[in-house]
Short mmCIF file of C-alpha atoms and ligand atoms in Angstrom, two decimals:
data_model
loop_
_atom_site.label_atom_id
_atom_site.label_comp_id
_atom_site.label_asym_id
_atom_site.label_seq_id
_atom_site.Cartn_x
_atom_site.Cartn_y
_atom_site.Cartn_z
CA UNK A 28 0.00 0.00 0.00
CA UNK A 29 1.95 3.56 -0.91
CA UNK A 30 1.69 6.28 1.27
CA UNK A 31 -1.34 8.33 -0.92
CA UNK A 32 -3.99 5.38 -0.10
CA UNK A 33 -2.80 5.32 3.22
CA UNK A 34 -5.87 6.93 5.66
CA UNK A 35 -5.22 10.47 5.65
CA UNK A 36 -4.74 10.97 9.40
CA UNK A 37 -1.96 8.60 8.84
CA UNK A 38 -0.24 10.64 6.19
CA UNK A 39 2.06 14.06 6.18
CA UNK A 40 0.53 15.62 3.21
CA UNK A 41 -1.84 18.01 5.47
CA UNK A 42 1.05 19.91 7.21
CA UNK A 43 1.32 23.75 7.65
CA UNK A 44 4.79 25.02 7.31
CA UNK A 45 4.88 26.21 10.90
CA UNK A 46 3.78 22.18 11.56
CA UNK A 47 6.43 21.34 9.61
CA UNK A 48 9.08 23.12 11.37
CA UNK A 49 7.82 22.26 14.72
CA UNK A 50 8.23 18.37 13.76
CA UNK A 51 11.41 19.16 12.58
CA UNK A 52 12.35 19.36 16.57
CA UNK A 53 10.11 16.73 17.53
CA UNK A 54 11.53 13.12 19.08
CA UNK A 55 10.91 10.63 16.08
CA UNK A 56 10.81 6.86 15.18
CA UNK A 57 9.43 4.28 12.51
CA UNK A 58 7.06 1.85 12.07
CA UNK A 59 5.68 0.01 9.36
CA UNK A 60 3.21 2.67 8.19
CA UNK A 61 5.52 5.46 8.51
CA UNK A 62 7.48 8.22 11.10
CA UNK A 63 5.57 9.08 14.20
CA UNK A 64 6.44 12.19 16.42
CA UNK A 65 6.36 12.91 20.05
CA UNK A 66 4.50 15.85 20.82
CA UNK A 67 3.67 16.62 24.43
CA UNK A 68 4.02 12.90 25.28
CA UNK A 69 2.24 11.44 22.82
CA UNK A 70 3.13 9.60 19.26
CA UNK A 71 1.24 10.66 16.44
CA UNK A 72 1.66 10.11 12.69
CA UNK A 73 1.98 13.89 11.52
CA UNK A 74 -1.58 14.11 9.59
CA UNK A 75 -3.26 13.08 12.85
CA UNK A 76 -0.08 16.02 14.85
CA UNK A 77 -1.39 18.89 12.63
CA UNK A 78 -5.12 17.76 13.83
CA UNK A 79 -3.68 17.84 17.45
CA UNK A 80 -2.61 21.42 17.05
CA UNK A 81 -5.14 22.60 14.98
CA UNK A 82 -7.90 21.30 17.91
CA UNK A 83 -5.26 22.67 20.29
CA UNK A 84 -5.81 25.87 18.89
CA UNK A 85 -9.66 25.88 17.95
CA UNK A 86 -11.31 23.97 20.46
CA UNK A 87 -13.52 25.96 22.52
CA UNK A 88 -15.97 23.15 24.79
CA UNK A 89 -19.51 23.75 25.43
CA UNK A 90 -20.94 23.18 29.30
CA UNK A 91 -23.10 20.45 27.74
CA UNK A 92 -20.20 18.74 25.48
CA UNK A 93 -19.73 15.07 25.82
CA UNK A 94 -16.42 13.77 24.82
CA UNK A 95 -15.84 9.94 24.21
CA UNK A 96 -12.30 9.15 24.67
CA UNK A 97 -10.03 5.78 24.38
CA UNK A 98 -6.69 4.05 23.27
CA UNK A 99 -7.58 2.60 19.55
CA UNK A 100 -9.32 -0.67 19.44
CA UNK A 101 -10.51 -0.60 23.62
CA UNK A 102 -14.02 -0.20 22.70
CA UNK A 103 -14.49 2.98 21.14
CA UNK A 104 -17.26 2.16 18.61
CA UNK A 105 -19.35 0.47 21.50
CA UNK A 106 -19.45 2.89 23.88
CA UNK A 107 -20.46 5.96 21.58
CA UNK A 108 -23.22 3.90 20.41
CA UNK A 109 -24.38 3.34 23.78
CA UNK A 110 -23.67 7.00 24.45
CA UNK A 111 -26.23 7.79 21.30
CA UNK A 112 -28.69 5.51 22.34
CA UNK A 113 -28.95 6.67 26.10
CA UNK A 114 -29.39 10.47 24.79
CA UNK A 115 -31.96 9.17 22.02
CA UNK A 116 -34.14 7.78 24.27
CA UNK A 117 -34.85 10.62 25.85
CA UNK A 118 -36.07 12.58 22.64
CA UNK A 119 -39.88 12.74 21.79
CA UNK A 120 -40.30 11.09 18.37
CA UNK A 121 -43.14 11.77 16.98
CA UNK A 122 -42.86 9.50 14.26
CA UNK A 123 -42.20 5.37 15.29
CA UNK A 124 -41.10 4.81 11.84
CA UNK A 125 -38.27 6.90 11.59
CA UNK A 126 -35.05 5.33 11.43
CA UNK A 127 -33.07 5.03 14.68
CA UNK A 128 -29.41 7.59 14.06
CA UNK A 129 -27.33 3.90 15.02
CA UNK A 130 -29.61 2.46 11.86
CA UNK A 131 -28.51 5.43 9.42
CA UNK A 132 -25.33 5.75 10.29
CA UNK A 133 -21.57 4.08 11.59
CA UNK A 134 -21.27 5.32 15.30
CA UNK A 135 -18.27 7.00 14.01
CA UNK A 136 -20.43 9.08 12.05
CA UNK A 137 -22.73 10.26 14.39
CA UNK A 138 -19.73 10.76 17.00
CA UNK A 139 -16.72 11.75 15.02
CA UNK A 140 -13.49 11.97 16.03
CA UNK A 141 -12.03 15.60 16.88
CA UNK A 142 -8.41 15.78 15.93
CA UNK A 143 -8.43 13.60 12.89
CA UNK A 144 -11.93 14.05 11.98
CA UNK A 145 -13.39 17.44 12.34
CA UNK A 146 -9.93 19.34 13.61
CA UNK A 147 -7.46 17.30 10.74
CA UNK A 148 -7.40 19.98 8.01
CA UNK A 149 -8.91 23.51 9.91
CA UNK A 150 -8.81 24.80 13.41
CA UNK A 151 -12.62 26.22 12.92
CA UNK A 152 -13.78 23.73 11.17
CA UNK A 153 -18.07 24.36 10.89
CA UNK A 154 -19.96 22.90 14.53
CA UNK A 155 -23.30 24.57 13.84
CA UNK A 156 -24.87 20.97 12.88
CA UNK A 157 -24.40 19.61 16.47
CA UNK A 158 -26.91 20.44 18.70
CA UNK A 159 -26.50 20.52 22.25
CA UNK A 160 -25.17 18.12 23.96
CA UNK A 161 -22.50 18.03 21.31
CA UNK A 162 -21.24 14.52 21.33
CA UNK A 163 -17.33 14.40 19.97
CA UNK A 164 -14.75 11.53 20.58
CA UNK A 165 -10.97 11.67 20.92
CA UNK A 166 -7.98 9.06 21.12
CA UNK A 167 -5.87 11.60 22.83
CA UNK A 168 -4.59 11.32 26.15
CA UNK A 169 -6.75 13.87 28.65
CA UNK A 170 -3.82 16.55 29.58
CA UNK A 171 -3.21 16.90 25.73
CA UNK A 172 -6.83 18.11 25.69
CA UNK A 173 -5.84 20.93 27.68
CA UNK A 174 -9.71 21.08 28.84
CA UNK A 175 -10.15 23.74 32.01
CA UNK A 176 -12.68 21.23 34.23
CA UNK A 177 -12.57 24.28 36.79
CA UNK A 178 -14.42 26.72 34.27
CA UNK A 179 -16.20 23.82 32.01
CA UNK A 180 -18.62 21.14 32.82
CA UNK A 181 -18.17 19.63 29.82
CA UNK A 182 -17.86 15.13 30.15
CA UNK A 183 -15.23 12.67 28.99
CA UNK A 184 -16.23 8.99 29.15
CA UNK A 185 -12.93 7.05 29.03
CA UNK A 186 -13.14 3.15 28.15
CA UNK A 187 -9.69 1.21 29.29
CA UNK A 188 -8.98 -2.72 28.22
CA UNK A 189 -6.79 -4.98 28.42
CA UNK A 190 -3.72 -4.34 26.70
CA UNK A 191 -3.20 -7.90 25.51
CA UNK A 192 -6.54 -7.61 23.79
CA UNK A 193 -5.99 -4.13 22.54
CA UNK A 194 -2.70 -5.06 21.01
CA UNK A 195 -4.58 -8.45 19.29
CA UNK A 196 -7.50 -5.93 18.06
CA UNK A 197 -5.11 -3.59 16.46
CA UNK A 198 -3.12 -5.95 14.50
CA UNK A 199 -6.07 -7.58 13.31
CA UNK A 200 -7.38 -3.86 12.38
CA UNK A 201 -4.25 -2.85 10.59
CA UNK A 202 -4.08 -5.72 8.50
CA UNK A 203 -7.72 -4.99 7.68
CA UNK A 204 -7.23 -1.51 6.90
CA UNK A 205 -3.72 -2.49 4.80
CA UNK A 206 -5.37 -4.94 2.91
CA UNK A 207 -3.18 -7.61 4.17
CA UNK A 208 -2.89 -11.27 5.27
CA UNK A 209 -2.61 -11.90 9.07
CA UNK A 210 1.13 -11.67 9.61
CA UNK A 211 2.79 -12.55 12.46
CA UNK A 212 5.56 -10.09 11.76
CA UNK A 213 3.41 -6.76 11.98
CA UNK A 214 1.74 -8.21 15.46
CA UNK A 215 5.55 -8.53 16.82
CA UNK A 216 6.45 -5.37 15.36
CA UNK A 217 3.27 -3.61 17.32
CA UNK A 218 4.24 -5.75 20.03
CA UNK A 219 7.62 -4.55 20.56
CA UNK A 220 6.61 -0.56 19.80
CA UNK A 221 3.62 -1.33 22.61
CA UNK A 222 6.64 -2.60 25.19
CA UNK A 223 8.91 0.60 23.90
CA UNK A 224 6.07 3.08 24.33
CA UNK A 225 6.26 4.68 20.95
CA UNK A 226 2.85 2.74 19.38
CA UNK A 227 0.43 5.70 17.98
CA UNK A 228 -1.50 7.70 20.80
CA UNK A 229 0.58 5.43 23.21
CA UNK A 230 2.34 5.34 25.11
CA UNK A 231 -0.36 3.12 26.28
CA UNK A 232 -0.02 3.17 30.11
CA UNK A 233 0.34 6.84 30.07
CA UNK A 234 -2.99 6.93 28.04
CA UNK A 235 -4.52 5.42 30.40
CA UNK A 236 -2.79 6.75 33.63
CA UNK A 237 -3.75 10.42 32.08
CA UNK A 238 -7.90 9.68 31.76
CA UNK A 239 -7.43 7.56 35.57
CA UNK A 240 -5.95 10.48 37.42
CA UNK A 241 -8.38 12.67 35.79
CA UNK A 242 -11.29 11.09 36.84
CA UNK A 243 -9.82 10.95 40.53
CA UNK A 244 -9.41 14.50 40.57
CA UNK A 245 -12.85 15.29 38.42
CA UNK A 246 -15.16 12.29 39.46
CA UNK A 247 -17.87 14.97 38.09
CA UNK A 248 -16.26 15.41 34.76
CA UNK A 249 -14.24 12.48 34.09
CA UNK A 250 -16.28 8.78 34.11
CA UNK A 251 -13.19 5.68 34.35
CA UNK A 252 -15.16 2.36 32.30
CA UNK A 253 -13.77 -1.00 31.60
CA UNK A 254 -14.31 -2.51 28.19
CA UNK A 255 -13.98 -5.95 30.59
CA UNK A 256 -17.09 -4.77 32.54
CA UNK A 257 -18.79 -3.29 30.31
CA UNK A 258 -19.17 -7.21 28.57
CA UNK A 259 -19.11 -9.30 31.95
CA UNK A 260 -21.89 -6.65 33.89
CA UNK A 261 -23.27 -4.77 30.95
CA UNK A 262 -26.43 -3.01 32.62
CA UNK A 263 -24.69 -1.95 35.70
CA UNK A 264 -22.33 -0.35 33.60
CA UNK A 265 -25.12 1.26 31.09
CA UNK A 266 -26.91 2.67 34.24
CA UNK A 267 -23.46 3.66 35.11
CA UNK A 268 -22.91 5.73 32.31
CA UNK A 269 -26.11 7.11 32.14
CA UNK A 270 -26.31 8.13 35.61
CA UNK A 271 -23.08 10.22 34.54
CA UNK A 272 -24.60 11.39 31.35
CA UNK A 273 -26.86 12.94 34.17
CA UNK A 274 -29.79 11.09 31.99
CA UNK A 275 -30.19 8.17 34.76
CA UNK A 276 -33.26 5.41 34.08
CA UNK A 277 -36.33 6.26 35.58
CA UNK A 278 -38.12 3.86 37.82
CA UNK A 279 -40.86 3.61 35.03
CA UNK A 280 -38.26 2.34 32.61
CA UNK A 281 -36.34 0.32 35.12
CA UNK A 282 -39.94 -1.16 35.63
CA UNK A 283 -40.76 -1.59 31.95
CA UNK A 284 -41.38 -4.84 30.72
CA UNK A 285 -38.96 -5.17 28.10
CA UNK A 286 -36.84 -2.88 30.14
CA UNK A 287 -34.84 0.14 28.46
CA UNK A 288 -31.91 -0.67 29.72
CA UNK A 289 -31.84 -3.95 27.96
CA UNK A 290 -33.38 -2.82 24.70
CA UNK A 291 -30.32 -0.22 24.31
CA UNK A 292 -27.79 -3.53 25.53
CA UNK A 293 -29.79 -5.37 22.87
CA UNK A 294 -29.24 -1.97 19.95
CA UNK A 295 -25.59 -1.78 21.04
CA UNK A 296 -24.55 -5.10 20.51
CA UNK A 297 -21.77 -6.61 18.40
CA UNK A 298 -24.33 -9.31 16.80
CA UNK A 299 -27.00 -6.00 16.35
CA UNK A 300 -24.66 -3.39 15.06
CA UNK A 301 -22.85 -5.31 12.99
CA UNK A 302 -25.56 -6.52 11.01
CA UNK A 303 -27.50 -3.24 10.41
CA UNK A 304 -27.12 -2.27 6.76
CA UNK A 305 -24.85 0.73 7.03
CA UNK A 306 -22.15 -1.09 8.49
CA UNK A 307 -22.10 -3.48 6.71
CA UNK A 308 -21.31 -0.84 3.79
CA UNK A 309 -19.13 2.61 3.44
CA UNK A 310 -16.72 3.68 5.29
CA UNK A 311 -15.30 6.30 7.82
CA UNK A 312 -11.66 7.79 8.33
CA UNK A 313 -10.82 5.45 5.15
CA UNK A 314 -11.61 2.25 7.08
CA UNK A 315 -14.37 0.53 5.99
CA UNK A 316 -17.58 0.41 8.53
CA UNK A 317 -17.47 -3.22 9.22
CA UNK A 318 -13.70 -3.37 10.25
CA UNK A 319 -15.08 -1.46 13.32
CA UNK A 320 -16.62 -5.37 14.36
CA UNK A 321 -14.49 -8.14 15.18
CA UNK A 322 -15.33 -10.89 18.04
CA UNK A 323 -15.35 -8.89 20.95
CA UNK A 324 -14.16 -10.66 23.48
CA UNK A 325 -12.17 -10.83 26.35
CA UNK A 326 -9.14 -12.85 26.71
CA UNK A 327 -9.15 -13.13 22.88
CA UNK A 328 -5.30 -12.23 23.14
CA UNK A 329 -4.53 -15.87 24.59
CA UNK A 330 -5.25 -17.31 21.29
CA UNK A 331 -2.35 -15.09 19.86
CA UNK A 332 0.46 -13.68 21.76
CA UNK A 333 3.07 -16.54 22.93
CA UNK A 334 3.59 -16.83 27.33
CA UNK A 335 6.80 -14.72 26.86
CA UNK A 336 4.94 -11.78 25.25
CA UNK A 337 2.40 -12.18 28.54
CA UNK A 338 4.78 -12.41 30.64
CA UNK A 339 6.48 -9.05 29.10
CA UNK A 340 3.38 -7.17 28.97
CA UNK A 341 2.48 -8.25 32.18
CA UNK A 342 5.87 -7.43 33.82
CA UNK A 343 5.74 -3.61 31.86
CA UNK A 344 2.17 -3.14 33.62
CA UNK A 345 3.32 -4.01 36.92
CA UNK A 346 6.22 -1.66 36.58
CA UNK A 347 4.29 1.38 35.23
CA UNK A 348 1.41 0.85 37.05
CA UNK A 349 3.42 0.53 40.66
CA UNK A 350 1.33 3.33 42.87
CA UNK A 351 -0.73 4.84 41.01
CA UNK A 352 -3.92 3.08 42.67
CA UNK A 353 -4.77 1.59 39.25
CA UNK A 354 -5.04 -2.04 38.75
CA UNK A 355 -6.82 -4.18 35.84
P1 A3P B 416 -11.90 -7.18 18.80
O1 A3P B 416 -10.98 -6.83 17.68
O2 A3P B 416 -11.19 -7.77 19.97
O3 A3P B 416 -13.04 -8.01 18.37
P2 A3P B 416 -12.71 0.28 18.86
O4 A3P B 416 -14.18 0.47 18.74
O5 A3P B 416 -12.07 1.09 19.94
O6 A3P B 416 -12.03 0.41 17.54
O7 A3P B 416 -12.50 -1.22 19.36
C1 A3P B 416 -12.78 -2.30 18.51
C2 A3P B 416 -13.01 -3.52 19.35
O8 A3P B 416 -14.31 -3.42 19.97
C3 A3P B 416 -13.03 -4.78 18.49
O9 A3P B 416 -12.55 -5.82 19.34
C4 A3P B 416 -14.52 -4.92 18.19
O10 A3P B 416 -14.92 -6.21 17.82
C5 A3P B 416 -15.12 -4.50 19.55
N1 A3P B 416 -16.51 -4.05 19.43
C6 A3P B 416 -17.06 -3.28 18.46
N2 A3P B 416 -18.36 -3.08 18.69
C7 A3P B 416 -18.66 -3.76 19.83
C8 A3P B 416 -19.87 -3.95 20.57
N3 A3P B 416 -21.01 -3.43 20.16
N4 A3P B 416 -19.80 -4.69 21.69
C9 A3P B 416 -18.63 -5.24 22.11
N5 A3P B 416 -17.45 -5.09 21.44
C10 A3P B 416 -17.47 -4.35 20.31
#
């Protein structure tokens, strides 16, 4: 695959001259899909950096925003449909035959991404179409967001998983996207930039040690979900995240006979929206709706990575983990 049909966010033909000079500076490194820089932190490839800024810049949040925000391939496309479908319940529809959004369009659609979706090639791009609350998703870690929680009430739902499981997703979602066979050498060659901390939006433990702090310091502003809970206790978690949402289940739904809660579990999942029409067809961000649907499962990474990959993983998490008050 050469670099032009490449997804744009992981390209570097979108880059302002003053981008280009700052990268110039910028810690680098290689992987198979091309250079990555570290800015603030973080590794991005520089299509998605010049999205980083121009949010940076741009970005002004709204007391009502939501913000969905993850490591690629923890659960993402799940939990902004269940986002949707909490906040569409609570509209009056006057007509029962119109379609439901998560039936007309990819959840990615509906919730795009900020800094390589709406921020990648303009730092105002046009937010007139979203209508309060304003429901955005990001993959990048929480201080890079730079949001002031003091002066905004605006909400970031984080989902964390399993890094094993992550790191099996993502090779199986590259290869997708590249158009290539499973090969074992592109899941060793994420596995070792996962250990050395340079993987895109990693490194990974930071990600994740950014979003847990926050929501220790902002329990108001900053909800901490488990992709690993979400599947093993699904309507805790749902009532969970809408009690956050500040759009908790009433006792007349709670008492509903096909209850609400489990008609949006039901909506949301894998077998549902993966067999709805549109995503099963198009694409979003150059990746084509159904890659967003695999097995979903936990543990899946067992049936992949050898014991000595484990047992590295495992050992890393331990180390970078150590006090923080975080465990999986
Ligand atoms: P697997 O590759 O392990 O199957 P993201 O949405 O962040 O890109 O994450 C993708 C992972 O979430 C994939 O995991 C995918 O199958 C899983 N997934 C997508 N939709 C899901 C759903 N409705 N319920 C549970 N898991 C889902």
């Amino acid at each position: 695959m050469n670099e032009k049909e490449l997804p744009e966010q992981l390209r570097d033909d979108n880059l302002s001259e003053e981008t280009k000079t700052l990268i110039s500076s910028l810690p680098s490194t290689k992987d198979f899909i091309g250079k990555l820089y570290n800015y603030q932190g973080c590794w991005y490839y520089p299509n998605t950096l010049q999205g980083v800024l121009n949010f940076q810049k741009g970005f002004k949040p709204q007391e009502t925003d939501i913000i969905i925000a993850s490591y690629p391939k923890s659960g993402t496309t799940w939990l902004k449909a269940l986002t949707v479908a909490l906040l569409e319940r609570l509209k009056d529809i006057s007509s029962s035959d119109a379609l439901h959004p998560l039936q007309s369009d990819n959840p990615h659609g509906i919730v795009p991404f900020l800094e390589f979706g709406l921020y990648l090639k303009s730092s105002t791009p046009d937010l007139t179409k979203f209508s309060s609350p304003r429901l955005f998703s990001t993959h990048m870690p929480l201080h890079t967001l730079q949001i002031p929680f003091e002066d905004s009430p605006c909400k970031i739902v984080y989902v964390c998983r399993d890094v094993k499981d992550v790191l099996v997703s993502q090779w199986y979602f590259r290869c997708a996207y590249l158009q290539k066979e499973l090969d074992k050498r592109l899941l060793e060659s994420l596995f070792e930039s996962l250990c050395n901390g340079v993987g895109y939006f990693g490194p990974f433990w930071e990600h994740v040690l950014s979003y847990w702090r926050g929501s220790l310091e902002y329990p108001k502003h900053v909800l901490f979900m488990r992709y690993e809970e979400m599947k093993s206790d699904p309507a805790v978690q749902v009532k969970r995240l809408a009690e956050f949402l500040g759009c908790p289940f009433t006792e007349e739904e709670e008492e509903e006979e096909s209850g609400s809660v489990d008609k949006i579990l039901e909506l949301c999942s894998l077998r549902s929206l993966s067999s709805m029409e549109i995503n099963k067809t198009g694409s979003k961000y150059d990746v084509h709706h159904s890659n967003y649907f695999r097995k979903g499962e936990v543990g899946d990474s067992k049936n992949h990575l050898t014991h000595e990959m484990e047992n590295k993983i495992n050992m890393i998490i331990e180390e970078k983990y150590k006090g923080s008050g975080f465990k999986y």
